[in-house]
PDB file of C-alpha atoms in Angstrom:
ATOM      1  CA  MET A   1       0.000   0.000   0.000  1.00 68.00           C
ATOM      2  CA  PHE A   2       2.771   2.459   0.893  1.00 78.00           C
ATOM      3  CA  SER A   3       4.734   1.497  -2.197  1.00 82.00           C
ATOM      4  CA  ASN A   4       1.763   2.479  -4.385  1.00 79.00           C
ATOM      5  CA  ALA A   5       1.517   5.835  -2.596  1.00 80.00           C
ATOM      6  CA  ALA A   6       5.262   6.370  -2.981  1.00 84.00           C
ATOM      7  CA  LEU A   7       5.112   5.554  -6.691  1.00 80.00           C
ATOM      8  CA  THR A   8       2.192   7.911  -7.324  1.00 75.00           C
ATOM      9  CA  THR A   9       3.819  10.677  -5.289  1.00 82.00           C
ATOM     10  CA  SER A  10       7.171  10.252  -7.029  1.00 84.00           C
ATOM     11  CA  VAL A  11       5.573  10.676 -10.458  1.00 76.00           C
ATOM     12  CA  ILE A  12       3.878  13.887  -9.320  1.00 75.00           C
ATOM     13  CA  LEU A  13       7.087  15.216  -7.747  1.00 81.00           C
ATOM     14  CA  ILE A  14       9.093  14.517 -10.903  1.00 82.00           C
ATOM     15  CA  ILE A  15       6.515  16.416 -12.959  1.00 72.00           C
ATOM     16  CA  THR A  16       6.454  19.271 -10.416  1.00 73.00           C
ATOM     17  CA  GLY A  17      10.245  19.497 -10.275  1.00 79.00           C
ATOM     18  CA  THR A  18      10.534  19.572 -14.039  1.00 76.00           C
ATOM     19  CA  ALA A  19       7.817  22.232 -14.279  1.00 70.00           C
ATOM     20  CA  THR A  20       9.514  24.368 -11.633  1.00 74.00           C
ATOM     21  CA  PHE A  21      12.821  24.144 -13.505  1.00 81.00           C
ATOM     22  CA  PHE A  22      11.008  25.083 -16.719  1.00 75.00           C
ATOM     23  CA  GLY A  23       9.393  28.047 -14.970  1.00 72.00           C
ATOM     24  CA  ARG A  24      12.739  29.319 -13.722  1.00 79.00           C
ATOM     25  CA  LEU A  25      14.224  28.916 -17.180  1.00 82.00           C
ATOM     26  CA  LEU A  26      11.363  30.959 -18.651  1.00 76.00           C
ATOM     27  CA  SER A  27      11.939  33.703 -16.075  1.00 76.00           C
ATOM     28  CA  ILE A  28      15.668  33.853 -16.739  1.00 86.00           C
ATOM     29  CA  GLU A  29      15.084  34.134 -20.482  1.00 85.00           C
ATOM     30  CA  ARG A  30      12.396  36.832 -19.950  1.00 81.00           C
ATOM     31  CA  ILE A  31       9.831  34.865 -21.940  1.00 77.00           C
ATOM     32  CA  PRO A  32       6.867  36.140 -19.836  1.00 72.00           C
ATOM     33  CA  ASP A  33       7.729  39.769 -20.680  1.00 76.00           C
ATOM     34  CA  MET A  34       7.825  38.933 -24.369  1.00 82.00           C
ATOM     35  CA  VAL A  35       4.470  37.137 -24.073  1.00 76.00           C
ATOM     36  CA  ALA A  36       2.822  40.159 -22.441  1.00 76.00           C
ATOM     37  CA  THR A  37       4.160  42.458 -25.155  1.00 81.00           C
ATOM     38  CA  THR A  38       3.011  40.072 -27.862  1.00 84.00           C
ATOM     39  CA  LEU A  39      -0.491  39.714 -26.403  1.00 79.00           C
ATOM     40  CA  THR A  40      -1.076  43.449 -26.128  1.00 80.00           C
ATOM     41  CA  SER A  41       0.270  44.091 -29.623  1.00 85.00           C
ATOM     42  CA  MET A  42      -1.995  41.463 -31.212  1.00 84.00           C
ATOM     43  CA  THR A  43      -5.338  43.122 -30.491  1.00 83.00           C
ATOM     44  CA  ASP A  44      -7.135  45.807 -28.529  1.00 79.00           C
ATOM     45  CA  ASN A  45     -10.379  43.809 -28.489  1.00 88.00           C
ATOM     46  CA  ARG A  46     -11.178  42.822 -24.886  1.00 90.00           C
ATOM     47  CA  ILE A  47     -13.030  39.616 -25.822  1.00 92.00           C
ATOM     48  CA  LEU A  48     -10.291  38.403 -28.141  1.00 93.00           C
ATOM     49  CA  LEU A  49      -7.553  39.298 -25.671  1.00 92.00           C
ATOM     50  CA  LEU A  50      -9.310  37.335 -22.904  1.00 94.00           C
ATOM     51  CA  LEU A  51      -9.591  34.379 -25.294  1.00 95.00           C
ATOM     52  CA  LEU A  52      -5.865  34.611 -26.056  1.00 92.00           C
ATOM     53  CA  ILE A  53      -5.074  34.751 -22.328  1.00 93.00           C
ATOM     54  CA  ASN A  54      -7.261  31.671 -21.735  1.00 95.00           C
ATOM     55  CA  VAL A  55      -5.562  29.677 -24.494  1.00 94.00           C
ATOM     56  CA  PHE A  56      -2.129  30.777 -23.300  1.00 90.00           C
ATOM     57  CA  LEU A  57      -2.869  29.844 -19.674  1.00 93.00           C
ATOM     58  CA  ILE A  58      -4.134  26.389 -20.620  1.00 92.00           C
ATOM     59  CA  LEU A  59      -1.072  25.748 -22.800  1.00 91.00           C
ATOM     60  CA  VAL A  60       1.366  26.937 -20.140  1.00 88.00           C
ATOM     61  CA  GLY A  61      -0.535  25.187 -17.348  1.00 87.00           C
ATOM     62  CA  THR A  62      -0.338  21.924 -19.246  1.00 87.00           C
ATOM     63  CA  PHE A  63       3.461  21.976 -19.076  1.00 83.00           C
ATOM     64  CA  MET A  64       4.080  23.836 -15.808  1.00 81.00           C
ATOM     65  CA  ASP A  65       3.113  23.313 -12.195  1.00 79.00           C
ATOM     66  CA  VAL A  66       0.183  25.415 -10.961  1.00 84.00           C
ATOM     67  CA  ILE A  67       2.187  27.240  -8.290  1.00 81.00           C
ATOM     68  CA  ALA A  68       5.014  28.025 -10.723  1.00 78.00           C
ATOM     69  CA  SER A  69       2.467  29.237 -13.291  1.00 84.00           C
ATOM     70  CA  ILE A  70       0.746  31.524 -10.797  1.00 85.00           C
ATOM     71  CA  ILE A  71       4.018  32.963  -9.496  1.00 79.00           C
ATOM     72  CA  ILE A  72       5.451  33.601 -12.956  1.00 79.00           C
ATOM     73  CA  LEU A  73       2.381  34.600 -14.958  1.00 83.00           C
ATOM     74  CA  THR A  74       0.353  36.722 -12.546  1.00 84.00           C
ATOM     75  CA  PRO A  75       2.793  39.671 -12.520  1.00 81.00           C
ATOM     76  CA  ILE A  76       2.957  39.497 -16.314  1.00 82.00           C
ATOM     77  CA  LEU A  77      -0.690  38.980 -17.256  1.00 88.00           C
ATOM     78  CA  LEU A  78      -2.399  40.997 -14.504  1.00 87.00           C
ATOM     79  CA  PRO A  79      -1.256  44.371 -15.911  1.00 83.00           C
ATOM     80  CA  VAL A  80      -2.529  43.279 -19.332  1.00 86.00           C
ATOM     81  CA  ALA A  81      -5.873  42.314 -17.794  1.00 90.00           C
ATOM     82  CA  LEU A  82      -6.103  45.580 -15.840  1.00 87.00           C
ATOM     83  CA  GLU A  83      -5.333  47.516 -19.015  1.00 84.00           C
ATOM     84  CA  ILE A  84      -8.429  46.058 -20.706  1.00 88.00           C
ATOM     85  CA  GLY A  85     -10.625  46.644 -17.653  1.00 89.00           C
ATOM     86  CA  VAL A  86     -10.663  43.222 -15.981  1.00 92.00           C
ATOM     87  CA  ASP A  87     -11.146  43.271 -12.198  1.00 92.00           C
ATOM     88  CA  PRO A  88      -8.177  41.684 -10.338  1.00 93.00           C
ATOM     89  CA  ILE A  89     -10.474  39.212  -8.547  1.00 92.00           C
ATOM     90  CA  HIS A  90     -12.053  38.273 -11.865  1.00 94.00           C
ATOM     91  CA  PHE A  91      -8.597  37.734 -13.362  1.00 96.00           C
ATOM     92  CA  GLY A  92      -7.587  35.535 -10.421  1.00 95.00           C
ATOM     93  CA  ILE A  93     -10.640  33.344 -10.949  1.00 95.00           C
ATOM     94  CA  ILE A  94      -9.925  33.108 -14.681  1.00 96.00           C
ATOM     95  CA  LEU A  95      -6.335  32.114 -13.874  1.00 96.00           C
ATOM     96  CA  VAL A  96      -7.346  29.390 -11.420  1.00 95.00           C
ATOM     97  CA  VAL A  97     -10.045  27.915 -13.685  1.00 96.00           C
ATOM     98  CA  ASN A  98      -7.616  27.803 -16.622  1.00 96.00           C
ATOM     99  CA  LEU A  99      -4.961  26.081 -14.558  1.00 94.00           C
ATOM    100  CA  ALA A 100      -7.524  23.597 -13.211  1.00 93.00           C
ATOM    101  CA  ILE A 101      -8.385  22.676 -16.794  1.00 94.00           C
ATOM    102  CA  ALA A 102      -4.685  22.368 -17.605  1.00 91.00           C
ATOM    103  CA  LEU A 103      -4.264  19.875 -14.750  1.00 88.00           C
ATOM    104  CA  ILE A 104      -6.390  17.327 -16.639  1.00 87.00           C
ATOM    105  CA  THR A 105      -5.078  18.136 -20.114  1.00 84.00           C
ATOM    106  CA  PRO A 106      -2.701  15.619 -21.711  1.00 77.00           C
ATOM    107  CA  PRO A 107       0.237  15.172 -22.163  1.00 74.00           C
ATOM    108  CA  ILE A 108       1.515  16.395 -18.778  1.00 76.00           C
ATOM    109  CA  GLY A 109      -1.599  17.248 -16.730  1.00 76.00           C
ATOM    110  CA  GLY A 110      -0.720  16.527 -13.094  1.00 77.00           C
ATOM    111  CA  SER A 111      -4.177  15.382 -12.007  1.00 81.00           C
ATOM    112  CA  LEU A 112      -4.351  13.183 -15.076  1.00 81.00           C
ATOM    113  CA  PHE A 113      -1.314  11.247 -13.869  1.00 79.00           C
ATOM    114  CA  VAL A 114      -2.716  10.978 -10.353  1.00 80.00           C
ATOM    115  CA  GLY A 115      -5.823   9.387 -11.887  1.00 82.00           C
ATOM    116  CA  ILE A 116      -3.676   7.056 -13.972  1.00 82.00           C
ATOM    117  CA  GLY A 117      -1.671   6.004 -10.920  1.00 80.00           C
ATOM    118  CA  ILE A 118      -4.760   5.322  -8.845  1.00 85.00           C
ATOM    119  CA  SER A 119      -6.905   3.640 -11.496  1.00 86.00           C
ATOM    120  CA  ARG A 120      -4.088   1.807 -13.305  1.00 86.00           C
ATOM    121  CA  LEU A 121      -5.595   2.780 -16.660  1.00 86.00           C
ATOM    122  CA  SER A 122      -3.699   4.086 -19.675  1.00 86.00           C
ATOM    123  CA  VAL A 123      -3.454   7.762 -20.614  1.00 82.00           C
ATOM    124  CA  TRP A 124      -5.772   7.079 -23.545  1.00 86.00           C
ATOM    125  CA  GLU A 125      -8.440   5.398 -21.388  1.00 87.00           C
ATOM    126  CA  ILE A 126      -8.389   8.169 -18.781  1.00 85.00           C
ATOM    127  CA  SER A 127      -8.404  10.869 -21.457  1.00 84.00           C
ATOM    128  CA  LYS A 128     -11.481   9.378 -23.113  1.00 88.00           C
ATOM    129  CA  ALA A 129     -13.261   9.134 -19.767  1.00 87.00           C
ATOM    130  CA  ILE A 130     -12.683  12.785 -18.832  1.00 88.00           C
ATOM    131  CA  VAL A 131     -13.866  14.310 -22.126  1.00 91.00           C
ATOM    132  CA  PRO A 132     -17.383  15.149 -20.818  1.00 93.00           C
ATOM    133  CA  MET A 133     -15.955  16.803 -17.696  1.00 92.00           C
ATOM    134  CA  PHE A 134     -13.347  18.611 -19.787  1.00 92.00           C
ATOM    135  CA  LEU A 135     -16.055  20.050 -22.046  1.00 95.00           C
ATOM    136  CA  LEU A 136     -18.088  21.173 -19.024  1.00 96.00           C
ATOM    137  CA  MET A 137     -15.001  22.834 -17.567  1.00 95.00           C
ATOM    138  CA  ILE A 138     -14.408  24.684 -20.856  1.00 96.00           C
ATOM    139  CA  LEU A 139     -18.036  25.864 -20.779  1.00 96.00           C
ATOM    140  CA  ALA A 140     -17.578  27.015 -17.172  1.00 95.00           C
ATOM    141  CA  LEU A 141     -14.395  28.832 -18.215  1.00 96.00           C
ATOM    142  CA  PHE A 142     -16.251  30.772 -20.908  1.00 96.00           C
ATOM    143  CA  ILE A 143     -19.022  31.656 -18.454  1.00 95.00           C
ATOM    144  CA  VAL A 144     -16.511  32.790 -15.820  1.00 94.00           C
ATOM    145  CA  THR A 145     -14.467  34.735 -18.378  1.00 95.00           C
ATOM    146  CA  TYR A 146     -17.219  36.554 -20.231  1.00 95.00           C
ATOM    147  CA  LEU A 147     -19.769  37.057 -17.426  1.00 92.00           C
ATOM    148  CA  PRO A 148     -17.707  38.803 -14.745  1.00 90.00           C
ATOM    149  CA  GLN A 149     -20.850  39.654 -12.770  1.00 89.00           C
ATOM    150  CA  ILE A 150     -20.921  36.030 -11.614  1.00 85.00           C
ATOM    151  CA  ASN A 151     -17.482  36.394 -10.041  1.00 81.00           C
ATOM    152  CA  VAL A 152     -17.596  39.820  -8.471  1.00 80.00           C
ATOM    153  CA  PHE A 153     -21.199  40.330  -7.359  1.00 80.00           C
ATOM    154  CA  LEU A 154     -20.466  39.942  -3.644  1.00 70.00           C
ATOM    155  CA  PRO A 155     -19.455  43.180  -1.880  1.00 66.00           C
TER     156      PRO A 155
END
């Protein structure tokens, strides 16, 4: 029983360590600054810019650990979001929902590998099984992103 827990934990820690290294490498090379400049130069349209931020966060979150993603990307993307009129709380919720989706997105989704370790199924079998939940999470992401009143209605 403990050997199974150790195996599952070791897989997650290897993925987390690699993602943290990748995050530090991105910071050293100033990739986040270039991304922010690129995003703001692509369009002034708020809806399109939020869509680009969502796609970017899911892609980055697929390959990086959640904590590393939050630490690296928040200081870069928050000014972009504020510039187009997004509330900081709303942006934080968008960030977390995107990274939650990335956790179940192949090829490196951390929660995906936890599910594989526990269920002893293949990546393909798990990926097929989570498609309905993935689609619902994407729908929730669009609702959270484009209906900010849902997120910030409490005083």
